[in-house]
PDB file of C-alpha atoms in Angstrom:
ATOM      1  CA  UNK A 186     -52.833 -40.994 -67.885  1.00  0.00           C
ATOM      2  CA  UNK A 187     -50.633 -39.814 -70.780  1.00  0.00           C
ATOM      3  CA  UNK A 188     -51.517 -40.785 -74.296  1.00  0.00           C
ATOM      4  CA  UNK A 189     -49.557 -43.537 -76.009  1.00  0.00           C
ATOM      5  CA  UNK A 190     -48.120 -41.203 -78.736  1.00  0.00           C
ATOM      6  CA  UNK A 191     -46.523 -38.789 -76.268  1.00  0.00           C
ATOM      7  CA  UNK A 192     -44.870 -41.639 -74.362  1.00  0.00           C
ATOM      8  CA  UNK A 193     -43.083 -42.949 -77.483  1.00  0.00           C
ATOM      9  CA  UNK A 194     -42.229 -39.412 -78.609  1.00  0.00           C
ATOM     10  CA  UNK A 195     -40.639 -38.542 -75.259  1.00  0.00           C
ATOM     11  CA  UNK A 196     -38.804 -41.866 -75.173  1.00  0.00           C
ATOM     12  CA  UNK A 197     -37.362 -41.245 -78.635  1.00  0.00           C
ATOM     13  CA  UNK A 198     -36.312 -37.746 -77.557  1.00  0.00           C
ATOM     14  CA  UNK A 199     -34.563 -39.162 -74.483  1.00  0.00           C
ATOM     15  CA  UNK A 200     -32.724 -41.806 -76.539  1.00  0.00           C
ATOM     16  CA  UNK A 201     -31.529 -39.146 -79.021  1.00  0.00           C
ATOM     17  CA  UNK A 202     -30.280 -36.916 -76.188  1.00  0.00           C
ATOM     18  CA  UNK A 203     -28.392 -39.774 -74.521  1.00  0.00           C
ATOM     19  CA  UNK A 204     -26.953 -40.792 -77.901  1.00  0.00           C
ATOM     20  CA  UNK A 205     -25.672 -37.253 -78.577  1.00  0.00           C
ATOM     21  CA  UNK A 206     -24.091 -37.060 -75.123  1.00  0.00           C
ATOM     22  CA  UNK A 207     -22.390 -40.435 -75.504  1.00  0.00           C
ATOM     23  CA  UNK A 208     -21.202 -39.423 -78.990  1.00  0.00           C
ATOM     24  CA  UNK A 209     -19.412 -36.382 -77.535  1.00  0.00           C
ATOM     25  CA  UNK A 210     -17.915 -38.572 -74.803  1.00  0.00           C
ATOM     26  CA  UNK A 211     -16.585 -41.185 -77.237  1.00  0.00           C
ATOM     27  CA  UNK A 212     -15.152 -38.557 -79.611  1.00  0.00           C
ATOM     28  CA  UNK A 213     -13.238 -36.885 -76.786  1.00  0.00           C
ATOM     29  CA  UNK A 214     -12.209 -40.189 -75.215  1.00  0.00           C
ATOM     30  CA  UNK A 215      -9.694 -40.797 -77.992  1.00  0.00           C
ATOM     31  CA  UNK A 216      -8.261 -37.246 -78.084  1.00  0.00           C
ATOM     32  CA  UNK A 217      -5.069 -36.372 -76.169  1.00  0.00           C
ATOM     33  CA  UNK A 218      -5.629 -34.307 -72.991  1.00  0.00           C
ATOM     34  CA  UNK A 219      -5.076 -30.546 -73.085  1.00  0.00           C
ATOM     35  CA  UNK A 220      -4.172 -30.193 -69.421  1.00  0.00           C
ATOM     36  CA  UNK A 221      -1.335 -27.772 -68.668  1.00  0.00           C
ATOM     37  CA  UNK A 222       0.975 -29.116 -65.967  1.00  0.00           C
ATOM     38  CA  UNK A 223       0.795 -25.832 -64.057  1.00  0.00           C
ATOM     39  CA  UNK A 224       3.768 -25.543 -61.723  1.00  0.00           C
ATOM     40  CA  UNK A 225       6.269 -26.656 -64.350  1.00  0.00           C
ATOM     41  CA  UNK A 226       4.562 -25.381 -67.504  1.00  0.00           C
ATOM     42  CA  UNK A 227       3.327 -21.778 -67.541  1.00  0.00           C
ATOM     43  CA  UNK A 228       0.312 -20.956 -69.659  1.00  0.00           C
ATOM     44  CA  UNK A 229       0.725 -18.175 -72.208  1.00  0.00           C
ATOM     45  CA  UNK A 230      -1.901 -15.506 -71.599  1.00  0.00           C
ATOM     46  CA  UNK A 231      -3.608 -13.597 -74.402  1.00  0.00           C
ATOM     47  CA  UNK A 232      -2.647  -9.953 -74.957  1.00  0.00           C
ATOM     48  CA  UNK A 233      -5.845  -8.622 -73.405  1.00  0.00           C
ATOM     49  CA  UNK A 234      -5.721 -10.787 -70.252  1.00  0.00           C
ATOM     50  CA  UNK A 235      -6.312  -8.830 -67.057  1.00  0.00           C
ATOM     51  CA  UNK A 236      -5.527 -10.455 -63.703  1.00  0.00           C
ATOM     52  CA  UNK A 237      -4.572  -9.228 -60.241  1.00  0.00           C
ATOM     53  CA  UNK A 238      -4.205  -5.561 -59.299  1.00  0.00           C
ATOM     54  CA  UNK A 239      -0.995  -3.650 -58.568  1.00  0.00           C
ATOM     55  CA  UNK A 240       0.335  -0.132 -58.026  1.00  0.00           C
ATOM     56  CA  UNK A 241       3.010   1.354 -60.290  1.00  0.00           C
ATOM     57  CA  UNK A 242       5.650   4.051 -60.181  1.00  0.00           C
ATOM     58  CA  UNK A 243       5.856   6.948 -62.629  1.00  0.00           C
ATOM     59  CA  UNK A 244       8.284   6.155 -65.445  1.00  0.00           C
ATOM     60  CA  UNK A 245       9.718   9.699 -65.630  1.00  0.00           C
ATOM     61  CA  UNK A 246      10.454  10.446 -61.981  1.00  0.00           C
ATOM     62  CA  UNK A 247      10.367   7.051 -60.275  1.00  0.00           C
ATOM     63  CA  UNK A 248       7.886   8.355 -57.683  1.00  0.00           C
ATOM     64  CA  UNK A 249       4.752   6.438 -56.858  1.00  0.00           C
ATOM     65  CA  UNK A 250       1.980   7.366 -59.256  1.00  0.00           C
ATOM     66  CA  UNK A 251      -0.877   7.240 -56.717  1.00  0.00           C
ATOM     67  CA  UNK A 252      -1.935  10.702 -55.550  1.00  0.00           C
ATOM     68  CA  UNK A 253      -4.360   9.419 -52.921  1.00  0.00           C
ATOM     69  CA  UNK A 254      -7.446  10.882 -54.609  1.00  0.00           C
ATOM     70  CA  UNK A 255      -9.572   7.946 -53.332  1.00  0.00           C
ATOM     71  CA  UNK A 256     -11.603   7.622 -56.554  1.00  0.00           C
ATOM     72  CA  UNK A 257     -10.822   3.894 -56.641  1.00  0.00           C
ATOM     73  CA  UNK A 258     -12.096   3.573 -53.073  1.00  0.00           C
ATOM     74  CA  UNK A 259     -15.356   5.351 -53.865  1.00  0.00           C
ATOM     75  CA  UNK A 260     -16.140   3.383 -57.033  1.00  0.00           C
ATOM     76  CA  UNK A 261     -15.250  -0.096 -55.728  1.00  0.00           C
ATOM     77  CA  UNK A 262     -18.508  -2.137 -55.522  1.00  0.00           C
ATOM     78  CA  UNK A 263     -17.422  -4.444 -52.648  1.00  0.00           C
ATOM     79  CA  UNK A 264     -15.599  -1.503 -50.970  1.00  0.00           C
ATOM     80  CA  UNK A 265     -12.384  -3.453 -50.570  1.00  0.00           C
ATOM     81  CA  UNK A 266      -9.976  -0.570 -51.246  1.00  0.00           C
ATOM     82  CA  UNK A 267      -8.978   1.789 -48.425  1.00  0.00           C
ATOM     83  CA  UNK A 268      -6.803   4.847 -49.105  1.00  0.00           C
ATOM     84  CA  UNK A 269      -5.499   7.587 -46.816  1.00  0.00           C
ATOM     85  CA  UNK A 270      -4.153  10.741 -48.452  1.00  0.00           C
ATOM     86  CA  UNK A 271      -0.925  12.432 -47.385  1.00  0.00           C
ATOM     87  CA  UNK A 272      -0.729  16.072 -48.457  1.00  0.00           C
ATOM     88  CA  UNK A 273       2.723  17.279 -49.447  1.00  0.00           C
ATOM     89  CA  UNK A 274       4.097  20.574 -50.754  1.00  0.00           C
ATOM     90  CA  UNK A 275       4.250  19.665 -54.456  1.00  0.00           C
ATOM     91  CA  UNK A 276       1.604  16.930 -54.731  1.00  0.00           C
ATOM     92  CA  UNK A 277      -0.431  14.477 -52.693  1.00  0.00           C
ATOM     93  CA  UNK A 278       0.514  10.862 -51.998  1.00  0.00           C
ATOM     94  CA  UNK A 279      -1.249   7.806 -50.686  1.00  0.00           C
ATOM     95  CA  UNK A 280      -0.189   7.455 -47.048  1.00  0.00           C
ATOM     96  CA  UNK A 281      -1.763   3.996 -46.909  1.00  0.00           C
ATOM     97  CA  UNK A 282      -3.298   1.924 -49.667  1.00  0.00           C
ATOM     98  CA  UNK A 283      -4.944  -1.348 -48.654  1.00  0.00           C
ATOM     99  CA  UNK A 284      -6.601  -3.767 -51.058  1.00  0.00           C
ATOM    100  CA  UNK A 285      -8.495  -6.872 -49.909  1.00  0.00           C
ATOM    101  CA  UNK A 286      -7.914  -9.095 -52.930  1.00  0.00           C
ATOM    102  CA  UNK A 287      -9.997 -11.964 -51.505  1.00  0.00           C
ATOM    103  CA  UNK A 288     -13.176  -9.929 -52.014  1.00  0.00           C
ATOM    104  CA  UNK A 289     -12.219  -8.303 -55.332  1.00  0.00           C
ATOM    105  CA  UNK A 290     -14.680  -8.772 -58.197  1.00  0.00           C
ATOM    106  CA  UNK A 291     -12.047  -7.855 -60.822  1.00  0.00           C
ATOM    107  CA  UNK A 292     -14.555  -5.432 -62.343  1.00  0.00           C
ATOM    108  CA  UNK A 293     -11.736  -3.058 -63.380  1.00  0.00           C
ATOM    109  CA  UNK A 294     -13.636   0.055 -62.283  1.00  0.00           C
ATOM    110  CA  UNK A 295     -10.761   1.182 -60.045  1.00  0.00           C
ATOM    111  CA  UNK A 296      -8.412   1.023 -63.042  1.00  0.00           C
ATOM    112  CA  UNK A 297     -10.822   3.008 -65.210  1.00  0.00           C
ATOM    113  CA  UNK A 298     -11.253   5.929 -62.804  1.00  0.00           C
ATOM    114  CA  UNK A 299      -7.600   6.362 -61.801  1.00  0.00           C
ATOM    115  CA  UNK A 300      -6.498   9.754 -63.203  1.00  0.00           C
ATOM    116  CA  UNK A 301      -2.777   8.924 -62.965  1.00  0.00           C
ATOM    117  CA  UNK A 302      -2.893   5.273 -64.116  1.00  0.00           C
ATOM    118  CA  UNK A 303      -1.459   4.313 -60.720  1.00  0.00           C
ATOM    119  CA  UNK A 304      -3.529   1.148 -60.274  1.00  0.00           C
ATOM    120  CA  UNK A 305      -3.266  -1.412 -63.036  1.00  0.00           C
ATOM    121  CA  UNK A 306      -4.134  -5.018 -63.739  1.00  0.00           C
ATOM    122  CA  UNK A 307      -1.357  -7.514 -64.377  1.00  0.00           C
ATOM    123  CA  UNK A 308      -1.040 -10.353 -66.870  1.00  0.00           C
ATOM    124  CA  UNK A 309      -1.067 -12.945 -64.096  1.00  0.00           C
ATOM    125  CA  UNK A 310      -3.300 -14.486 -61.505  1.00  0.00           C
ATOM    126  CA  UNK A 311      -0.525 -16.340 -59.612  1.00  0.00           C
ATOM    127  CA  UNK A 312      -1.262 -15.299 -56.065  1.00  0.00           C
ATOM    128  CA  UNK A 313      -2.714 -18.523 -54.674  1.00  0.00           C
ATOM    129  CA  UNK A 314      -2.292 -19.073 -50.971  1.00  0.00           C
ATOM    130  CA  UNK A 315      -3.759 -21.081 -48.128  1.00  0.00           C
ATOM    131  CA  UNK A 316      -3.804 -18.131 -45.737  1.00  0.00           C
ATOM    132  CA  UNK A 317      -6.444 -15.469 -46.342  1.00  0.00           C
ATOM    133  CA  UNK A 318      -4.339 -12.817 -44.594  1.00  0.00           C
ATOM    134  CA  UNK A 319      -1.817 -12.962 -47.444  1.00  0.00           C
ATOM    135  CA  UNK A 320      -4.556 -11.669 -49.771  1.00  0.00           C
ATOM    136  CA  UNK A 321      -4.757  -8.429 -47.783  1.00  0.00           C
ATOM    137  CA  UNK A 322      -2.326  -6.330 -49.840  1.00  0.00           C
ATOM    138  CA  UNK A 323      -0.746  -3.128 -48.553  1.00  0.00           C
ATOM    139  CA  UNK A 324       0.948  -0.396 -50.583  1.00  0.00           C
ATOM    140  CA  UNK A 325       4.419  -1.977 -50.478  1.00  0.00           C
ATOM    141  CA  UNK A 326       3.155  -5.389 -51.605  1.00  0.00           C
ATOM    142  CA  UNK A 327       1.098  -3.823 -54.406  1.00  0.00           C
ATOM    143  CA  UNK A 328       4.172  -1.924 -55.650  1.00  0.00           C
ATOM    144  CA  UNK A 329       6.248  -5.121 -55.484  1.00  0.00           C
ATOM    145  CA  UNK A 330       3.639  -6.969 -57.554  1.00  0.00           C
ATOM    146  CA  UNK A 331       3.693  -4.165 -60.122  1.00  0.00           C
ATOM    147  CA  UNK A 332       7.459  -4.530 -60.498  1.00  0.00           C
ATOM    148  CA  UNK A 333       7.440  -8.334 -60.456  1.00  0.00           C
ATOM    149  CA  UNK A 334       4.833  -9.110 -63.152  1.00  0.00           C
ATOM    150  CA  UNK A 335       4.070  -7.904 -66.661  1.00  0.00           C
ATOM    151  CA  UNK A 336       1.359  -5.208 -66.775  1.00  0.00           C
ATOM    152  CA  UNK A 337      -1.802  -5.642 -68.806  1.00  0.00           C
ATOM    153  CA  UNK A 338      -2.493  -3.449 -71.834  1.00  0.00           C
ATOM    154  CA  UNK A 339      -5.433  -1.788 -70.069  1.00  0.00           C
ATOM    155  CA  UNK A 340      -4.684   1.426 -68.206  1.00  0.00           C
ATOM    156  CA  UNK A 341      -7.239   3.964 -67.050  1.00  0.00           C
ATOM    157  CA  UNK A 342      -6.489   6.375 -69.889  1.00  0.00           C
ATOM    158  CA  UNK A 343      -6.663   3.678 -72.566  1.00  0.00           C
ATOM    159  CA  UNK A 344      -9.943   2.330 -71.208  1.00  0.00           C
ATOM    160  CA  UNK A 345     -11.457   5.822 -71.052  1.00  0.00           C
ATOM    161  CA  UNK A 346     -10.319   6.512 -74.631  1.00  0.00           C
ATOM    162  CA  UNK A 347     -12.026   3.307 -75.776  1.00  0.00           C
ATOM    163  CA  UNK A 348     -15.302   4.400 -74.191  1.00  0.00           C
ATOM    164  CA  UNK A 349     -15.207   7.969 -75.488  1.00  0.00           C
ATOM    165  CA  UNK A 350     -17.574   8.892 -78.310  1.00  0.00           C
ATOM    166  CA  UNK A 351     -15.962   8.551 -81.736  1.00  0.00           C
ATOM    167  CA  UNK A 352     -14.300  11.577 -83.260  1.00  0.00           C
ATOM    168  CA  UNK A 353     -15.837  12.940 -86.486  1.00  0.00           C
ATOM    169  CA  UNK A 354     -14.319  11.658 -89.695  1.00  0.00           C
ATOM    170  CA  UNK A 355     -11.730  13.874 -91.373  1.00  0.00           C
ATOM    171  CA  UNK A 356     -13.862  14.352 -94.495  1.00  0.00           C
ATOM    172  CA  UNK A 357     -16.764  15.672 -92.417  1.00  0.00           C
ATOM    173  CA  UNK A 358     -14.466  18.074 -90.580  1.00  0.00           C
ATOM    174  CA  UNK A 359     -13.024  19.391 -93.868  1.00  0.00           C
ATOM    175  CA  UNK A 360     -16.491  19.883 -95.374  1.00  0.00           C
ATOM    176  CA  UNK A 361     -17.574  21.767 -92.257  1.00  0.00           C
ATOM    177  CA  UNK A 362     -14.511  24.014 -92.422  1.00  0.00           C
ATOM    178  CA  UNK A 363     -15.139  24.841 -96.096  1.00  0.00           C
ATOM    179  CA  UNK A 364     -18.810  25.686 -95.525  1.00  0.00           C
ATOM    180  CA  UNK A 365     -18.097  28.112 -92.745  1.00  0.00           C
ATOM    181  CA  UNK A 366     -17.954  25.890 -89.717  1.00  0.00           C
ATOM    182  CA  UNK A 367     -21.515  24.980 -89.005  1.00  0.00           C
ATOM    183  CA  UNK A 368     -25.171  25.143 -89.829  1.00  0.00           C
ATOM    184  CA  UNK A 369     -26.209  28.517 -91.128  1.00  0.00           C
ATOM    185  CA  UNK A 370     -29.580  29.997 -90.286  1.00  0.00           C
ATOM    186  CA  UNK A 371     -31.964  30.250 -93.209  1.00  0.00           C
ATOM    187  CA  UNK A 372     -34.019  33.325 -93.740  1.00  0.00           C
ATOM    188  CA  UNK A 373     -37.757  32.733 -93.547  1.00  0.00           C
ATOM    189  CA  UNK A 374     -39.595  32.706 -96.873  1.00  0.00           C
ATOM    190  CA  UNK A 375     -42.069  35.562 -97.480  1.00  0.00           C
TER     191      UNK A 375
END
């Protein structure tokens, strides 16, 4: 049987907790709603928002940027990317590129490892559907998405640069250059 002091202490704790919860409810009850009426009103995404995946074309030549190296396929945790390489005279291409968006974790690893920045994330998530088969994206659909929506700031090269070790400060580099470029060996004392 619990002691009388712990019963009143626990009861007081419960009343305080309920009071705090009701206080939050009553404060928010009088505030206007912040719901965005989605189909008619589009939400503005922050600059660093990263949504669905897409393939892009090279800006210089207009060719597809994917070289079919399959790094994205190998690094994908749920293994939802399938790529077949087509070897050509000048460079390789992706013969097929299939992405199962319904099982994507949006971990961004495929974007990080892409050497040509061919796979990117877009500033949208608008790909809702009632049919799961529409979430199985082939190369043509991924290219169309890349042309249709605004790309995110994050490309493979930018993400790799962010994760690289910092470069030495300019003052340290100048001091090293003046002293002869490195640590000099000291002669042992006799």
